[in-house]
Coordinates of C-alpha atoms in Angstrom, one line a residue:
Chain A
M1 CA 162.8 -166.2 56.2
K2 CA 160.3 -164.0 54.3
A3 CA 157.0 -165.1 55.8
P4 CA 155.9 -163.7 59.2
P5 CA 155.9 -166.2 62.0
F6 CA 153.0 -168.7 62.3
E7 CA 152.2 -171.9 63.9
Y8 CA 151.8 -175.0 61.8
A9 CA 149.3 -177.8 62.1
R10 CA 149.2 -180.8 59.8
A11 CA 145.6 -182.1 59.6
T12 CA 145.3 -185.8 59.0
S13 CA 141.6 -185.8 58.3
L14 CA 138.9 -183.4 57.2
A15 CA 137.3 -183.5 60.6
E16 CA 140.5 -182.5 62.2
A17 CA 140.9 -179.6 59.8
C18 CA 137.4 -178.4 60.5
E19 CA 138.0 -178.7 64.3
L20 CA 141.2 -176.6 63.9
L21 CA 139.2 -174.0 61.9
R22 CA 136.5 -174.0 64.5
R23 CA 139.1 -173.4 67.2
Y24 CA 141.2 -170.7 65.4
G25 CA 138.6 -169.1 63.0
D26 CA 139.9 -166.2 61.0
E27 CA 143.3 -166.5 62.8
A28 CA 143.9 -169.5 60.6
K29 CA 144.4 -170.2 56.9
L30 CA 144.2 -173.5 55.2
I31 CA 147.1 -174.3 53.0
A32 CA 146.6 -176.6 50.0
G33 CA 149.1 -176.3 47.2
G34 CA 150.3 -173.0 48.5
Q35 CA 151.2 -171.7 45.0
S36 CA 149.3 -168.4 45.7
L37 CA 149.2 -168.4 49.5
V38 CA 153.0 -168.8 50.1
P39 CA 153.9 -165.9 47.8
M40 CA 151.3 -163.7 49.5
M41 CA 152.8 -164.6 52.9
A42 CA 156.3 -164.0 51.5
M43 CA 155.2 -160.5 50.6
R44 CA 153.5 -160.3 54.0
L45 CA 150.1 -159.5 52.4
L46 CA 148.8 -162.2 54.7
R47 CA 149.8 -162.9 58.3
P48 CA 147.8 -165.9 59.6
A49 CA 148.6 -167.0 63.1
W50 CA 148.0 -170.6 62.2
L51 CA 148.5 -172.5 59.0
I52 CA 146.5 -175.7 58.7
D53 CA 148.0 -178.0 56.2
I54 CA 145.5 -180.2 54.3
N55 CA 148.0 -181.8 51.9
E56 CA 148.2 -185.0 53.9
I57 CA 144.5 -185.7 53.9
A58 CA 144.2 -188.5 51.3
A59 CA 140.4 -188.3 51.3
L60 CA 140.6 -184.9 49.7
K61 CA 142.6 -186.0 46.6
F62 CA 140.2 -188.2 44.7
V63 CA 138.9 -187.7 41.2
A64 CA 135.6 -189.5 40.4
V65 CA 134.0 -189.2 36.9
E66 CA 130.4 -190.1 37.4
S67 CA 127.5 -190.1 34.9
E68 CA 126.4 -186.4 35.4
V69 CA 129.3 -184.9 37.2
V70 CA 133.0 -185.0 37.8
R71 CA 133.7 -184.9 41.5
T72 CA 137.2 -183.8 42.6
G73 CA 138.5 -183.6 46.1
A74 CA 139.6 -180.1 47.1
C75 CA 143.2 -181.2 47.3
A76 CA 143.4 -183.0 44.0
R77 CA 146.5 -181.6 42.3
Q78 CA 146.1 -179.7 39.0
A79 CA 148.7 -182.0 37.4
V80 CA 146.6 -185.1 38.3
L81 CA 143.4 -183.6 36.7
E82 CA 145.5 -182.6 33.7
R83 CA 146.8 -186.1 33.2
D84 CA 143.4 -187.8 33.9
A85 CA 142.5 -189.4 30.6
T86 CA 138.8 -189.6 31.4
I87 CA 138.6 -185.9 32.2
G88 CA 140.3 -185.2 28.9
V89 CA 137.6 -187.0 27.0
R90 CA 134.5 -186.2 29.1
M91 CA 135.4 -182.7 30.3
P92 CA 137.9 -181.3 27.8
L93 CA 137.2 -177.7 28.9
L94 CA 138.9 -178.4 32.2
K95 CA 141.9 -180.0 30.5
Q96 CA 142.1 -177.1 28.0
A97 CA 142.1 -174.6 30.9
L98 CA 144.7 -176.4 32.9
A99 CA 147.2 -176.1 30.1
W100 CA 147.1 -172.3 30.8
V101 CA 147.6 -172.6 34.6
G102 CA 151.1 -171.7 35.6
H103 CA 153.8 -174.2 34.8
V104 CA 154.6 -177.9 35.3
Q105 CA 156.2 -177.2 38.7
T106 CA 153.3 -175.2 40.0
R107 CA 150.6 -177.6 38.6
N108 CA 152.4 -180.5 40.4
R109 CA 151.8 -178.8 43.7
G110 CA 148.8 -176.5 43.0
T111 CA 145.3 -177.8 43.6
A112 CA 142.1 -177.1 41.7
G113 CA 140.3 -176.5 45.0
G114 CA 142.9 -174.1 46.2
S115 CA 142.6 -172.1 43.0
L116 CA 138.8 -171.9 43.5
A117 CA 139.1 -170.9 47.2
H118 CA 141.7 -168.3 46.3
A119 CA 139.2 -166.8 43.8
D120 CA 141.6 -164.7 41.7
P121 CA 139.2 -163.2 39.1
S122 CA 141.9 -163.7 36.4
A123 CA 142.5 -167.4 37.2
E124 CA 141.5 -170.1 34.8
L125 CA 139.8 -172.7 37.0
P126 CA 137.4 -170.3 38.7
L127 CA 136.3 -169.3 35.1
V128 CA 135.7 -172.9 34.2
A129 CA 133.7 -173.4 37.4
Q130 CA 131.6 -170.3 36.7
V131 CA 131.0 -171.3 33.0
L132 CA 130.0 -174.9 33.8
G133 CA 128.1 -173.9 37.0
A134 CA 130.2 -176.1 39.3
G135 CA 129.0 -176.8 42.8
M136 CA 131.2 -176.4 45.9
L137 CA 130.7 -178.7 48.8
L138 CA 131.8 -176.9 51.9
R139 CA 132.4 -178.5 55.3
S140 CA 132.7 -177.1 58.8
A141 CA 132.5 -178.5 62.3
K142 CA 128.8 -177.7 62.2
G143 CA 128.0 -179.6 59.0
A144 CA 128.1 -179.4 55.2
R145 CA 126.5 -177.2 52.6
K146 CA 126.7 -177.0 48.8
I147 CA 126.6 -173.8 46.9
A148 CA 126.8 -173.0 43.2
A149 CA 129.8 -171.1 41.6
E150 CA 127.7 -168.0 41.0
E151 CA 127.1 -167.6 44.7
F152 CA 130.6 -168.9 45.7
F153 CA 132.6 -166.1 44.0
T154 CA 131.8 -162.9 45.7
G155 CA 134.7 -160.6 44.6
P156 CA 138.4 -160.5 44.0
M157 CA 140.0 -163.1 46.2
S158 CA 136.7 -163.4 48.0
T159 CA 134.2 -166.3 48.3
A160 CA 131.1 -167.1 50.3
M161 CA 133.1 -169.5 52.5
A162 CA 132.9 -168.7 56.2
P163 CA 136.2 -168.5 58.1
D164 CA 135.5 -171.9 59.7
E165 CA 134.6 -173.7 56.4
C166 CA 136.8 -175.9 54.3
L167 CA 136.2 -176.7 50.6
E168 CA 135.7 -180.4 50.5
E169 CA 134.6 -181.3 46.9
V170 CA 134.0 -179.6 43.6
H171 CA 131.2 -181.0 41.4
W172 CA 131.9 -180.1 37.8
P173 CA 128.7 -180.8 35.7
L174 CA 129.1 -183.0 32.6
W175 CA 127.0 -182.1 29.6
Q176 CA 125.2 -185.2 28.3
E177 CA 124.9 -184.0 24.6
R178 CA 127.2 -186.1 22.5
R179 CA 128.0 -183.3 20.1
T180 CA 129.6 -181.0 22.6
G181 CA 132.7 -178.8 22.0
S182 CA 134.6 -176.5 24.2
E183 CA 137.5 -174.0 24.0
F184 CA 139.6 -172.1 26.5
T185 CA 141.9 -169.3 25.4
E186 CA 143.6 -166.3 27.0
L187 CA 146.0 -163.4 26.5
S188 CA 149.0 -163.0 28.8
A189 CA 152.5 -161.5 28.4
R190 CA 154.0 -165.0 28.5
H191 CA 152.4 -168.4 28.6
G192 CA 151.8 -169.3 32.3
D193 CA 151.6 -165.7 33.5
F194 CA 148.4 -164.2 34.9
A195 CA 145.9 -163.7 32.2
M196 CA 145.0 -160.2 31.2
V197 CA 141.8 -161.6 29.8
S198 CA 140.6 -165.2 29.4
A199 CA 137.6 -166.8 27.7
A200 CA 135.9 -170.1 27.9
A201 CA 133.0 -171.5 25.8
Q202 CA 131.1 -174.7 25.5
I203 CA 128.5 -175.5 22.9
A204 CA 126.3 -178.5 22.3
L205 CA 124.5 -179.2 19.0
D206 CA 121.7 -181.6 18.0
S207 CA 122.0 -184.0 15.0
E208 CA 120.8 -181.3 12.7
G209 CA 123.5 -178.8 13.8
R210 CA 121.2 -176.6 15.9
C211 CA 122.4 -175.3 19.2
V212 CA 120.8 -177.1 22.1
R213 CA 123.0 -175.5 24.8
A214 CA 125.7 -172.9 25.1
A215 CA 127.9 -171.3 27.7
L216 CA 130.4 -168.5 27.6
G217 CA 132.6 -166.9 30.3
L218 CA 135.2 -164.3 30.6
G219 CA 137.9 -163.9 33.2
G220 CA 140.0 -160.9 34.2
V221 CA 137.4 -158.4 33.3
G222 CA 135.3 -158.1 36.4
I223 CA 135.5 -158.7 40.2
T224 CA 134.7 -162.3 39.7
P225 CA 134.9 -164.6 36.6
L226 CA 131.8 -163.8 34.5
A227 CA 129.3 -166.1 32.8
F228 CA 126.6 -164.9 30.4
P229 CA 123.7 -167.3 30.6
G230 CA 121.2 -164.6 29.5
L231 CA 123.1 -164.0 26.3
T232 CA 123.9 -167.7 25.5
A233 CA 120.3 -168.8 26.0
R234 CA 119.4 -166.9 22.9
L235 CA 121.5 -169.2 20.8
V236 CA 119.4 -172.3 21.6
G237 CA 117.4 -173.6 18.7
T238 CA 119.4 -171.9 16.0
R239 CA 122.2 -172.8 13.6
L240 CA 125.1 -170.7 14.6
G241 CA 127.4 -168.8 12.3
E242 CA 130.1 -166.2 12.3
N243 CA 127.6 -163.3 12.9
D244 CA 126.3 -165.0 16.0
F245 CA 129.7 -165.4 17.5
E246 CA 130.7 -161.8 16.8
Q247 CA 127.4 -160.4 18.0
L248 CA 127.4 -162.4 21.2
A249 CA 131.1 -161.6 21.9
R250 CA 130.4 -157.9 21.4
E251 CA 127.5 -157.9 23.9
A252 CA 129.4 -159.9 26.4
A253 CA 132.4 -157.6 26.2
A254 CA 130.1 -154.6 26.7
Q255 CA 128.8 -156.1 29.9
C256 CA 132.4 -156.5 31.4
D257 CA 133.8 -154.1 33.9
P258 CA 137.6 -154.5 33.6
G259 CA 140.2 -152.5 35.5
S260 CA 143.3 -150.7 34.3
D261 CA 146.8 -151.6 35.4
L262 CA 150.4 -151.5 34.2
H263 CA 149.7 -154.4 31.9
A264 CA 146.6 -153.3 30.1
S265 CA 144.0 -150.5 30.1
A266 CA 140.4 -151.2 30.7
A267 CA 139.5 -150.3 27.1
Y268 CA 142.1 -152.7 25.8
R269 CA 140.9 -155.5 28.1
R270 CA 137.3 -154.9 27.0
H271 CA 138.4 -155.1 23.3
V272 CA 140.4 -158.3 23.9
A273 CA 137.5 -159.8 25.8
G274 CA 135.4 -159.4 22.6
V275 CA 138.1 -160.9 20.4
L276 CA 138.7 -163.9 22.7
A277 CA 135.0 -164.5 23.3
A278 CA 134.4 -164.8 19.6
R279 CA 137.4 -167.1 19.2
A280 CA 136.3 -169.3 22.0
L281 CA 132.7 -169.6 20.7
R282 CA 133.9 -170.3 17.1
A283 CA 136.4 -173.0 18.2
A284 CA 133.9 -174.6 20.6
H285 CA 131.3 -174.7 17.8
G286 CA 133.8 -176.2 15.4
R287 CA 134.6 -179.0 17.8
A288 CA 130.9 -179.7 18.4
E289 CA 130.3 -179.8 14.7
S290 CA 133.2 -182.2 14.1
V291 CA 131.5 -184.8 16.4
Q292 CA 129.3 -186.9 14.1
Chain B
M1 CA 158.8 -164.1 70.5
T2 CA 160.3 -167.5 70.3
E3 CA 159.1 -169.5 67.4
T4 CA 157.9 -173.1 67.8
L5 CA 160.3 -175.6 66.3
N6 CA 158.8 -178.5 64.3
A7 CA 160.7 -181.8 64.2
I8 CA 161.0 -183.1 60.6
T9 CA 162.5 -186.1 58.8
V10 CA 163.0 -185.7 55.1
E11 CA 164.8 -188.1 52.8
V12 CA 167.2 -185.9 50.8
N13 CA 169.0 -187.5 47.9
G14 CA 168.4 -190.9 49.5
V15 CA 169.6 -190.0 53.0
P16 CA 167.2 -189.4 55.9
R17 CA 167.8 -185.9 57.4
T18 CA 166.3 -184.7 60.6
A19 CA 165.9 -181.2 61.9
R20 CA 163.9 -178.9 64.0
V21 CA 162.6 -176.0 62.0
P22 CA 160.4 -172.9 62.4
A23 CA 157.3 -173.3 60.4
R24 CA 158.1 -170.4 58.1
L25 CA 161.4 -171.7 57.0
S26 CA 161.1 -172.5 53.3
L27 CA 162.4 -175.8 52.0
V28 CA 165.0 -174.2 49.8
D29 CA 166.4 -172.2 52.8
W30 CA 166.6 -175.4 54.8
L31 CA 168.4 -177.2 52.0
R32 CA 170.9 -174.5 51.4
D33 CA 171.5 -172.9 54.8
E34 CA 171.2 -175.9 57.1
L35 CA 172.1 -178.9 54.9
R36 CA 174.6 -176.8 52.9
L37 CA 173.2 -178.2 49.6
T38 CA 173.8 -175.0 47.8
G39 CA 173.3 -176.4 44.3
T40 CA 169.6 -175.4 44.5
H41 CA 169.4 -171.7 43.8
V42 CA 167.2 -169.0 45.2
G43 CA 165.9 -166.5 42.7
C44 CA 162.6 -164.7 43.2
E45 CA 161.4 -166.5 46.4
H46 CA 157.8 -166.2 45.2
G47 CA 157.4 -168.9 42.7
V48 CA 158.1 -167.1 39.4
C49 CA 161.6 -168.0 38.3
G50 CA 162.0 -171.7 38.8
A51 CA 165.7 -171.5 40.0
C52 CA 164.7 -173.4 43.2
S53 CA 163.1 -176.4 41.4
I54 CA 163.6 -179.7 43.2
L55 CA 161.9 -183.1 43.0
L56 CA 159.4 -183.8 45.7
D57 CA 158.5 -187.5 45.6
G58 CA 159.9 -187.5 42.1
E59 CA 157.8 -184.6 40.8
P60 CA 159.4 -181.2 40.0
I61 CA 158.1 -178.4 42.3
R62 CA 159.3 -175.0 43.4
S63 CA 161.1 -175.3 46.8
C64 CA 160.5 -171.7 47.7
L65 CA 156.8 -172.4 47.7
L66 CA 157.0 -175.2 50.2
Y67 CA 157.7 -174.8 53.9
A68 CA 160.4 -177.3 55.1
V69 CA 157.9 -178.5 57.7
Q70 CA 155.6 -179.6 54.9
A71 CA 158.2 -181.9 53.5
D72 CA 158.3 -184.0 56.6
G73 CA 157.9 -187.6 55.6
H74 CA 158.6 -186.9 52.0
R75 CA 161.4 -187.6 49.5
V76 CA 163.4 -184.7 48.0
T77 CA 165.9 -184.8 45.2
T78 CA 168.1 -181.8 44.6
V79 CA 170.6 -181.1 41.7
E80 CA 173.3 -182.8 43.9
G81 CA 171.3 -185.9 43.7
L82 CA 171.4 -186.0 39.9
A83 CA 175.2 -186.7 39.7
Q84 CA 176.4 -190.2 39.6
P85 CA 177.4 -192.0 42.8
D86 CA 181.1 -191.3 42.2
G87 CA 180.4 -187.6 41.8
S88 CA 180.8 -187.5 38.0
L89 CA 178.2 -185.7 35.9
S90 CA 175.0 -187.4 34.8
V91 CA 174.3 -187.8 31.1
L92 CA 172.0 -184.8 31.3
Q93 CA 174.5 -182.6 33.1
D94 CA 177.2 -183.6 30.6
S95 CA 174.9 -182.7 27.7
F96 CA 174.4 -179.3 29.2
C97 CA 178.1 -178.8 29.1
E98 CA 178.6 -180.1 25.6
A99 CA 175.7 -178.2 24.1
H100 CA 176.5 -175.0 26.0
G101 CA 173.2 -175.1 27.7
L102 CA 174.3 -172.5 30.3
Q103 CA 176.2 -169.3 30.7
C104 CA 176.0 -167.8 34.2
G105 CA 174.6 -171.0 35.7
Y106 CA 172.1 -169.4 38.0
C107 CA 169.1 -171.1 36.5
T108 CA 170.9 -174.3 35.6
S109 CA 170.1 -176.4 38.6
G110 CA 166.4 -175.7 38.2
L111 CA 166.6 -176.4 34.5
L112 CA 168.4 -179.7 35.2
I113 CA 165.7 -180.8 37.6
A114 CA 162.9 -179.8 35.2
A115 CA 164.6 -181.6 32.3
Q116 CA 165.4 -184.8 34.3
A117 CA 161.8 -185.0 35.5
L118 CA 160.7 -184.7 31.8
L119 CA 163.1 -187.4 30.7
D120 CA 162.1 -189.7 33.6
A121 CA 158.5 -189.5 32.4
N122 CA 159.1 -189.2 28.7
P123 CA 162.5 -190.5 27.5
H124 CA 162.0 -189.2 23.9
P125 CA 160.3 -185.8 24.1
S126 CA 159.5 -183.6 21.1
D127 CA 161.0 -180.1 21.1
A128 CA 157.5 -178.8 22.0
Q129 CA 157.4 -181.1 25.0
I130 CA 160.9 -179.9 26.0
R131 CA 159.8 -176.3 25.8
E132 CA 156.7 -177.0 27.8
A133 CA 158.7 -178.8 30.5
I134 CA 161.1 -175.9 31.0
G135 CA 158.4 -173.2 30.6
G136 CA 158.5 -172.5 34.3
N137 CA 162.3 -171.8 34.4
L138 CA 163.6 -168.4 33.5
C139 CA 167.0 -168.0 31.9
R140 CA 168.3 -164.6 31.1
C141 CA 171.5 -165.7 29.3
T142 CA 170.9 -168.5 26.8
G143 CA 167.7 -167.6 25.0
Y144 CA 166.8 -171.3 25.7
Q145 CA 167.9 -172.6 22.3
Q146 CA 171.0 -174.4 23.6
V147 CA 169.1 -175.6 26.6
V148 CA 166.6 -177.3 24.3
E149 CA 169.5 -178.7 22.3
A150 CA 171.1 -180.0 25.5
I151 CA 168.0 -181.8 26.6
R152 CA 167.5 -183.2 23.1
L153 CA 171.1 -184.5 23.2
A154 CA 170.6 -186.0 26.6
A155 CA 167.5 -187.8 25.3
E156 CA 169.4 -189.2 22.3
R157 CA 172.1 -190.4 24.7
G158 CA 169.4 -192.2 26.8
A159 CA 169.6 -190.0 29.9
G160 CA 167.7 -192.8 31.7
K161 CA 165.6 -192.6 34.8
I162 CA 168.0 -191.8 37.6
T163 CA 165.5 -190.7 40.3
P164 CA 163.9 -193.5 42.2

């Protein structure tokens, strides 16, 4: 047995999970899909005294596509979101990103909520949440609160969640513009590995082809996934072309603060960030243009 | 310290099995060390290699990333559960032999599980879909080409849905 000893509690409702969190506080960890938590425990990077299993809470597994938002329960499996035909049509960026998340076996067990709560700065779903400005509904024994992605992600594997809080729902905003296109791309040693750099873009155009809304994000090049609302706001009202994509990508890459490791140097990551940002913008724009 | 033992009942290859397990016992260790179902292999033990793939409620997952206690009340199919009731090889297993889809065999049980799950959901996959389905299974011998051929052969032979 590789993990250190711990006590196991299977919560059957969110209220029970919150009560257990209230009782054990930072002695406890919630386990959703466990695709990051279990390896970390196997390597003894984490030694929780209690593991609170939320996998049997049916109320945390829903997917609801509403008019302005896709609401997903914190324990909705990545494979379920990936297969959801409505998400594929209404929120293609999420489906595009999921294709890069691990493998079939890990997506069958892994949850979107777990990935967000784990907050790996190179992970795909936190980047989508940051780019779209998703909202996180957090629950504790004291009550609920909702915070935006930009406040939620506070650092590598760090979020604004208190030790007694459980992620309950994720609210992914739907863009209403008919001519909307998106793209997710990344560079890794092998498909399914951790991304060295990832990029996500979404662009909406009016009937004349002018940009009405744009978002760009980069992952793996900072302590949290990064979005660039200040840069993309400049695109609004203009017809976009190759120069815009290149210029914006260069400026976004310049704002990144990547680290160096065995896989890639900081300079290489920054270079790749610019390349991938331009590719993502170009592809998202092309998809938006193809909607008549 | 003495560890708390948790009572579990898991349906393994169609048979309910009960046990009392420490919470930190992984599902794959329980299957191999206690149930002696050693067809499922243990590779990396942190979710990278895919050797320990099993079906949980019909879906392929990594059994090193699930604690046995979490499987309580669920249904598990291991590679032993793929063979026909008389013990002879399934269409998929036979196709792996015929197409030389293995050398050392370490990854094979995981690949069989991944491939059977694919064929259960999609009886006539494209080569791209086959490669996507086995993307989470590392093999250091074959270069994957014959594995893809084996799965394609099994599909042609109608490796039907064998998992409930």
